[in-house]
Coordinates of C-alpha atoms in Angstrom, one line a residue:
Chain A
X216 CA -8.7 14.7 -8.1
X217 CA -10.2 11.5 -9.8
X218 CA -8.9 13.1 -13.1
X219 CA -5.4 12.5 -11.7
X220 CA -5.7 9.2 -11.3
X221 CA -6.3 8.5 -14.6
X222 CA -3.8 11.0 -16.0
X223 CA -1.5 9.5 -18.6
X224 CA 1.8 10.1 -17.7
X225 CA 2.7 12.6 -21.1
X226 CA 6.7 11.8 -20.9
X227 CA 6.2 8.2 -21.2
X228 CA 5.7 8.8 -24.8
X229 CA 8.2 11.2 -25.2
X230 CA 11.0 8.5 -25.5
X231 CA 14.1 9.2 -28.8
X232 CA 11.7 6.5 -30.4
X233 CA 9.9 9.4 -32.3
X234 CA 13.0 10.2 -34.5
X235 CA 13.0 6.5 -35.4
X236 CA 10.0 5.7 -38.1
X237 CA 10.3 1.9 -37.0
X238 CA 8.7 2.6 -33.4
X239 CA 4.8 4.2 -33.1
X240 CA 5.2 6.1 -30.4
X241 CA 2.0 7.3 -28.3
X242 CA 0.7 10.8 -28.9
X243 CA 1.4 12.2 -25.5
X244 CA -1.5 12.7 -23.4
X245 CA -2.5 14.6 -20.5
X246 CA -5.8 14.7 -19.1
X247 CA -5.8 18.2 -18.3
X248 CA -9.1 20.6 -18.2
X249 CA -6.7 23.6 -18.6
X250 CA -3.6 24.7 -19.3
X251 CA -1.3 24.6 -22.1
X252 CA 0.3 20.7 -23.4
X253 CA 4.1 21.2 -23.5
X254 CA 5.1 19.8 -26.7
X255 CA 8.3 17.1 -27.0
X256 CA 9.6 19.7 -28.9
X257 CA 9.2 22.2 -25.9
X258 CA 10.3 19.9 -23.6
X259 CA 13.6 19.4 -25.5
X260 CA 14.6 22.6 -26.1
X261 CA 14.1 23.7 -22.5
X262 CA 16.3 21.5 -21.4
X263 CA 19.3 21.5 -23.5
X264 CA 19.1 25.5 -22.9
X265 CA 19.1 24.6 -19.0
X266 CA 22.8 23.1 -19.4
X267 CA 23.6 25.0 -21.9
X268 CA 24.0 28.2 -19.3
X269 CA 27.5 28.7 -19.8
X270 CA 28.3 29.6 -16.3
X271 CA 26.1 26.7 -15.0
X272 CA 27.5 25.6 -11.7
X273 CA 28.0 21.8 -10.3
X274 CA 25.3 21.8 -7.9
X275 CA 22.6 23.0 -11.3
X276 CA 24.5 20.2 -13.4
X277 CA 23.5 18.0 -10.7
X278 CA 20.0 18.5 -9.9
X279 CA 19.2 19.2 -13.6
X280 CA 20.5 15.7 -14.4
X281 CA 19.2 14.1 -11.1
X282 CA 15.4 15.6 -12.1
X283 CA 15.9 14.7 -15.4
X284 CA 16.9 11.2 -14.2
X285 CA 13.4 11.4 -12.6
X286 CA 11.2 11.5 -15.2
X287 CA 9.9 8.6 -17.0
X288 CA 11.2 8.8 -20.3
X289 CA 15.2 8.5 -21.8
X290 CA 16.4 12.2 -22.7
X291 CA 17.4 12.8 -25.9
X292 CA 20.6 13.1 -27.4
X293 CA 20.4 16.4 -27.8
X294 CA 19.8 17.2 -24.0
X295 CA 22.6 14.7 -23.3
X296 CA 24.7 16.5 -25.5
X297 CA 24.1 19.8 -23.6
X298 CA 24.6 17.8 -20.3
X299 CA 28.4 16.4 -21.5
X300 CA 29.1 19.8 -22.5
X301 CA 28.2 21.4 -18.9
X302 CA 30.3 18.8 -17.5
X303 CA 33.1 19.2 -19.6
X304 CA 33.0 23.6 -19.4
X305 CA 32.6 22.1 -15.3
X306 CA 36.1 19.9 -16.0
X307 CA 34.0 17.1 -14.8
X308 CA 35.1 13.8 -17.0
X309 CA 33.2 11.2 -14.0
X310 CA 29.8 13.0 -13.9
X311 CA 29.7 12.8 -18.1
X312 CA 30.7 8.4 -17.8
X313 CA 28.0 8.5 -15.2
X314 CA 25.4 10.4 -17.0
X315 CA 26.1 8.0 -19.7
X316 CA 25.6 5.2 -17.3
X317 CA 22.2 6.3 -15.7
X318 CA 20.6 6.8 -19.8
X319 CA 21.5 3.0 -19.9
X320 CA 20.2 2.3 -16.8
X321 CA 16.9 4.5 -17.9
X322 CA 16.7 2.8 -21.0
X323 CA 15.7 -0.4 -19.2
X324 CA 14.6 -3.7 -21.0
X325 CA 14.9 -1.8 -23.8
X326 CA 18.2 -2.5 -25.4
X327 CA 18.6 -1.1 -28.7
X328 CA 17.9 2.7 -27.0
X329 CA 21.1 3.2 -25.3
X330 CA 23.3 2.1 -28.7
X331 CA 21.1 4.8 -31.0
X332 CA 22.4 7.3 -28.0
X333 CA 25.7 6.3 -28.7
X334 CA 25.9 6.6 -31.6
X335 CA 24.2 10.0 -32.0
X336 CA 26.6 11.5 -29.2
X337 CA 29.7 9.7 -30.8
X338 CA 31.2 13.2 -32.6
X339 CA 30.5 14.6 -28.8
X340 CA 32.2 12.1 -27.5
X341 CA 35.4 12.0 -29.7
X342 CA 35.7 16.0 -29.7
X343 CA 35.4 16.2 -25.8
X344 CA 37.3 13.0 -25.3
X345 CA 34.5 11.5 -23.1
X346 CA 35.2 7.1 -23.0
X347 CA 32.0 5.3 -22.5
X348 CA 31.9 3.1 -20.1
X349 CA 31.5 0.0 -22.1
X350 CA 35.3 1.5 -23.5
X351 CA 36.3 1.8 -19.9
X352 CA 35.3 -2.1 -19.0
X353 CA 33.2 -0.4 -15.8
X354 CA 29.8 -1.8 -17.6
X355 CA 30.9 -5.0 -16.5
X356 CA 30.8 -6.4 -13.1
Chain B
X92 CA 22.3 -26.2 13.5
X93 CA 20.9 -23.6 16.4
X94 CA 23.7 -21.4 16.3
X95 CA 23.3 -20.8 12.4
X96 CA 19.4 -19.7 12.6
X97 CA 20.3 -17.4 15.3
X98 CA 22.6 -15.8 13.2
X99 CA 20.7 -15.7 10.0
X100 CA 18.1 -14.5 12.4
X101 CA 21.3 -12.0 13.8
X102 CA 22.4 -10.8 9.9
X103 CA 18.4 -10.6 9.4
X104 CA 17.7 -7.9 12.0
X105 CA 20.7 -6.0 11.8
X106 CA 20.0 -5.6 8.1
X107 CA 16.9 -4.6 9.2
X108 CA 17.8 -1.8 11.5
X109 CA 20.4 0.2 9.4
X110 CA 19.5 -0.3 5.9
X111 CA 16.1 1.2 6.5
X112 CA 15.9 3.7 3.0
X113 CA 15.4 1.5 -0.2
X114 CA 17.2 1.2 -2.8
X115 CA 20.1 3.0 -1.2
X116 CA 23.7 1.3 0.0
X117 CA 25.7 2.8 2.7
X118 CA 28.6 2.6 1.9
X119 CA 31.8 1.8 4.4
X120 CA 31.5 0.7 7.3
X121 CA 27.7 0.8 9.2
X122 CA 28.8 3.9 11.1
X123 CA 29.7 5.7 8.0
X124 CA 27.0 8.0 8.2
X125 CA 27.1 10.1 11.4
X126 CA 26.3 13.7 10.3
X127 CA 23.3 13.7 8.2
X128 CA 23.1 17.8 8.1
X129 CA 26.6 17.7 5.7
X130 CA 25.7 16.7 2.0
X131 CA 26.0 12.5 1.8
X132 CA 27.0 10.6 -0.8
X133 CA 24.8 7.5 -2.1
X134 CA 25.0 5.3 -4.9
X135 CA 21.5 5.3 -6.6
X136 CA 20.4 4.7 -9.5
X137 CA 17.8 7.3 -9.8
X138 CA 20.4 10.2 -8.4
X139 CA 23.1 9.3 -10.7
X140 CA 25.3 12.5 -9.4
X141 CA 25.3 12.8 -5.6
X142 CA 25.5 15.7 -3.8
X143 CA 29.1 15.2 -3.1
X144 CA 31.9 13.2 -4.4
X145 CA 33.0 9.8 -3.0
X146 CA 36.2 10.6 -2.2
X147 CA 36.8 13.9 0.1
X148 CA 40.2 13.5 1.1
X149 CA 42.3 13.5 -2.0
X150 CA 45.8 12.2 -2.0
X151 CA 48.6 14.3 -4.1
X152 CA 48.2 11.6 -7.1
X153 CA 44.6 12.5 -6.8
X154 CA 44.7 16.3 -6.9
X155 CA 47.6 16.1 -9.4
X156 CA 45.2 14.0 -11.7
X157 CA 42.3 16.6 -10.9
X158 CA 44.3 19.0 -12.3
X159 CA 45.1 17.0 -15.8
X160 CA 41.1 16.6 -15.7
X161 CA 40.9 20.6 -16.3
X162 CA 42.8 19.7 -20.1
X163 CA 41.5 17.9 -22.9
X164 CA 40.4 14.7 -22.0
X165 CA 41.6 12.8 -24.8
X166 CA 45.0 13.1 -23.3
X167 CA 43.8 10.5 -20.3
X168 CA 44.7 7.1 -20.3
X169 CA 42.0 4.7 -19.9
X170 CA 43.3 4.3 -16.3
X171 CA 43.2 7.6 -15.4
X172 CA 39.6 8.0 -16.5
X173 CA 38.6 5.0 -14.2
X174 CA 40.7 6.6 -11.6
X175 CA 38.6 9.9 -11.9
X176 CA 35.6 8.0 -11.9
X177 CA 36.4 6.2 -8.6
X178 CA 37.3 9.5 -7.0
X179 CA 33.8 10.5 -7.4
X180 CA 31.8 7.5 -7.5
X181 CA 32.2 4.2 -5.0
X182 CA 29.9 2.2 -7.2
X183 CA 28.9 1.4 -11.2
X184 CA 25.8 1.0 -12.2
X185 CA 26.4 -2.5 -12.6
X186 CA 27.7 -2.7 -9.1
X187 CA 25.1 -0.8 -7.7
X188 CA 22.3 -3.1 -9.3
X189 CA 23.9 -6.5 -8.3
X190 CA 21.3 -8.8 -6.5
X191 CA 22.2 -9.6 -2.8
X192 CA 21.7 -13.1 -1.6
X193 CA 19.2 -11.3 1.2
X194 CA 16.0 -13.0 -0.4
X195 CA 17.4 -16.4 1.2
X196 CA 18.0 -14.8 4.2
X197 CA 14.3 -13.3 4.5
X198 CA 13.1 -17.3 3.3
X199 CA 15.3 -18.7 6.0
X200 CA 14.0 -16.2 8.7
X201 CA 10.3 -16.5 7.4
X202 CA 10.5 -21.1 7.7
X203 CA 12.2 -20.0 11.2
X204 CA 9.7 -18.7 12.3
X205 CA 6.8 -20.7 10.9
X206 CA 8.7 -23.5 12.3
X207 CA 9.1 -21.7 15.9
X208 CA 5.2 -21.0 15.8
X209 CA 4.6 -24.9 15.3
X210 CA 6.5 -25.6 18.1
X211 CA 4.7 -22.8 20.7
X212 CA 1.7 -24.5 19.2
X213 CA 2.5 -27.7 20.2
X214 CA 3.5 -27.3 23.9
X215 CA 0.0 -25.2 23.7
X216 CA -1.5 -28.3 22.9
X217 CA 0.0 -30.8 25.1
X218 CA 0.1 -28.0 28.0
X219 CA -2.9 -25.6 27.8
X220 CA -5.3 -27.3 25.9
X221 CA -8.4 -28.5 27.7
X222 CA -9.2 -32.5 27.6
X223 CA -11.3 -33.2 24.1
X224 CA -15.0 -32.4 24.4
X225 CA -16.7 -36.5 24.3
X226 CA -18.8 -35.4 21.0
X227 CA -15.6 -36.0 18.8
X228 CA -15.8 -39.9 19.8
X229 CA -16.4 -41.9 17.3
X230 CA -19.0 -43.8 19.1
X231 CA -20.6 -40.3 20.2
X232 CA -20.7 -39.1 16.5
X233 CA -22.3 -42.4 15.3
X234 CA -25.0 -42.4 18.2
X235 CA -25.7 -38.4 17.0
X236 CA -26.4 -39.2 13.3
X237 CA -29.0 -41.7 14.2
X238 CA -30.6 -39.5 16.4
X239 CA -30.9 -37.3 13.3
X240 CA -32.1 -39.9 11.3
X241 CA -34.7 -40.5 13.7
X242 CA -35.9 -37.3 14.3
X243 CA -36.2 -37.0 10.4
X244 CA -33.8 -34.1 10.0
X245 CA -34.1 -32.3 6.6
X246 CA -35.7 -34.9 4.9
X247 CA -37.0 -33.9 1.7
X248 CA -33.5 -32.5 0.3
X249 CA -31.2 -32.2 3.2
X250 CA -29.5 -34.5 5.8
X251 CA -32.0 -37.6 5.9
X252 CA -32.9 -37.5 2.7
X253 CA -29.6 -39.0 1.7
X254 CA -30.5 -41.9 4.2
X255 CA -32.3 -45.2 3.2
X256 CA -35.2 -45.7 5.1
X257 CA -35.7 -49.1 3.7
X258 CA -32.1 -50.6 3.2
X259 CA -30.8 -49.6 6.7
X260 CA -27.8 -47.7 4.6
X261 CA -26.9 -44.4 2.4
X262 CA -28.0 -44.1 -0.5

């Protein structure tokens, strides 16, 4: 029990930052006495093969984003790119400007993450057609 | 000047009573949300996809727009994506995350307050006080700390130490 008070929260570290050589990224950590690490790598994959189910329905898009939304670290653009793609086989065009809106929002203090996601989802965006919302004017008040 | 506490004070507690969950707006009116066993919508920014769509009831323009959604997308007008967007959402991010004047309100309530409490203690004072005990006269006190110079309390460190013996005075 004590243990988990001092557990490092692993996903903290797992921020985009590690494709970036500019940022040192903590190795993540968790203070486990068993059981397997999952790996960023792991991580990753599992999700962008969770919305990549081709016959994923609105209700898994949802909570799938909504947990992901949870955890403390910004997805990568790979997962997002899986997500835009659910919504789009889900003809779903507000859910992909939002999902793009709550990665900002996740992204916090730190500005120059959500620019690098741009940019890495900008063929997604052109071939599916998706406006961000900075295109849309909805990032202003 | 009354009239405008009371109805901070008002504002204050209605706030209060209906928006009890943090970090969530109701949205609408404050009897919006009757029928909390149906799925509800809320604009949050940790549940970016609610578990229903702002708008229910769509109008014709609406469905017929739902139904261009189901084509490319790049055939939208910027309009029409905002439109979409609306139809599902009531709130942006940015919208969502505005700061409310309410910390003035809780300051304004809090000085009320303090300033209603000074007033309760004051009738205490003049009303249900007892008459001051005669050992807070001046004369009293004076008459006391010779007596304590006399009697030699504390001398070597303490209370008469500090006293001059010889001078008549403090040292």
């Amino acid at each position: 029990m004590l243990r988990a008070v001092f557990r490092l929260t692993a996903t903290g570290a797992r921020s985009l930052t590690r494709s970036r050589p500019c940022y040192s990224a903590p190795l993540a950590f968790r203070c486990y006495s068993h059981g397997k690490v999952e790996t960023d790598e792991e991580f990753d994959s599992r999700w962008v093969t969770y919305f990549s189910k081709p016959d994923l329905d609105a209700w898994e898009l949802r909570k799938g984003m909504n947990t992901l939304i949870g955890y403390d670290l910004v997805p990568e653009p790979k997962i997002l790119d899986s997500a835009l793609r659910a919504c789009r086989r889900l003809n779903d065009l507000a859910s992909a400007i939002r999902i793009l809106e709550a990665v900002k929002d996740k992204a916090g203090p730190h500005k120059d993450i959500y620019p690098y996601l741009i940019q890495e989802l900008k063929p997604t965006l052109a071939e599916l057609g998706i406006s961000t919302p900075e295109e849309l004017g909805i990032d202003k008040l | 000047m009354l009239r405008l506490t009371t109805g901070r004070v008002g504002s204050l507690l209605a706030r209060r009573a209906t928006a009890m969950v943090p970090g969530v707006m109701i949205y609408g009116g404050r009897n919006a949300h009757s029928d909390m066993s149906q799925p509800m919508y809320w604009d949050r920014a940790d549940i970016p996809l609610p578990d229903k769509p702002y708008k229910d009831v769509l109008t014709d323009a609406d469905k017929s727009l739902k139904q261009k959604e189901k084509g490319p997308w790049g055939q939208l007008t910027k309009e029409e994506k905002i439109a979409l967007y609306r139809l599902s959402f009531c709130q942006t991010f940015p919208e969502m995350k505005q700061k409310t004047a309410e910390w003035k309100t809780v300051i304004g309530g809090v000085f009320f307050f303090l300033g209603f409490t000074g007033l309760v203690v004051w009738w205490q004072r003049v009303y249900v006080y007892p008459p001051r005990p005669r050992t807070f006269e001046d004369e009293w006190q004076a008459q006391q700390i010779k007596r304590m110079l006399d009697m030699r309390v504390n001398p070597i460190q303490g209370f008469s130490n500090k006293w001059d013996y010889e001078k008549g005075q403090w040292k």
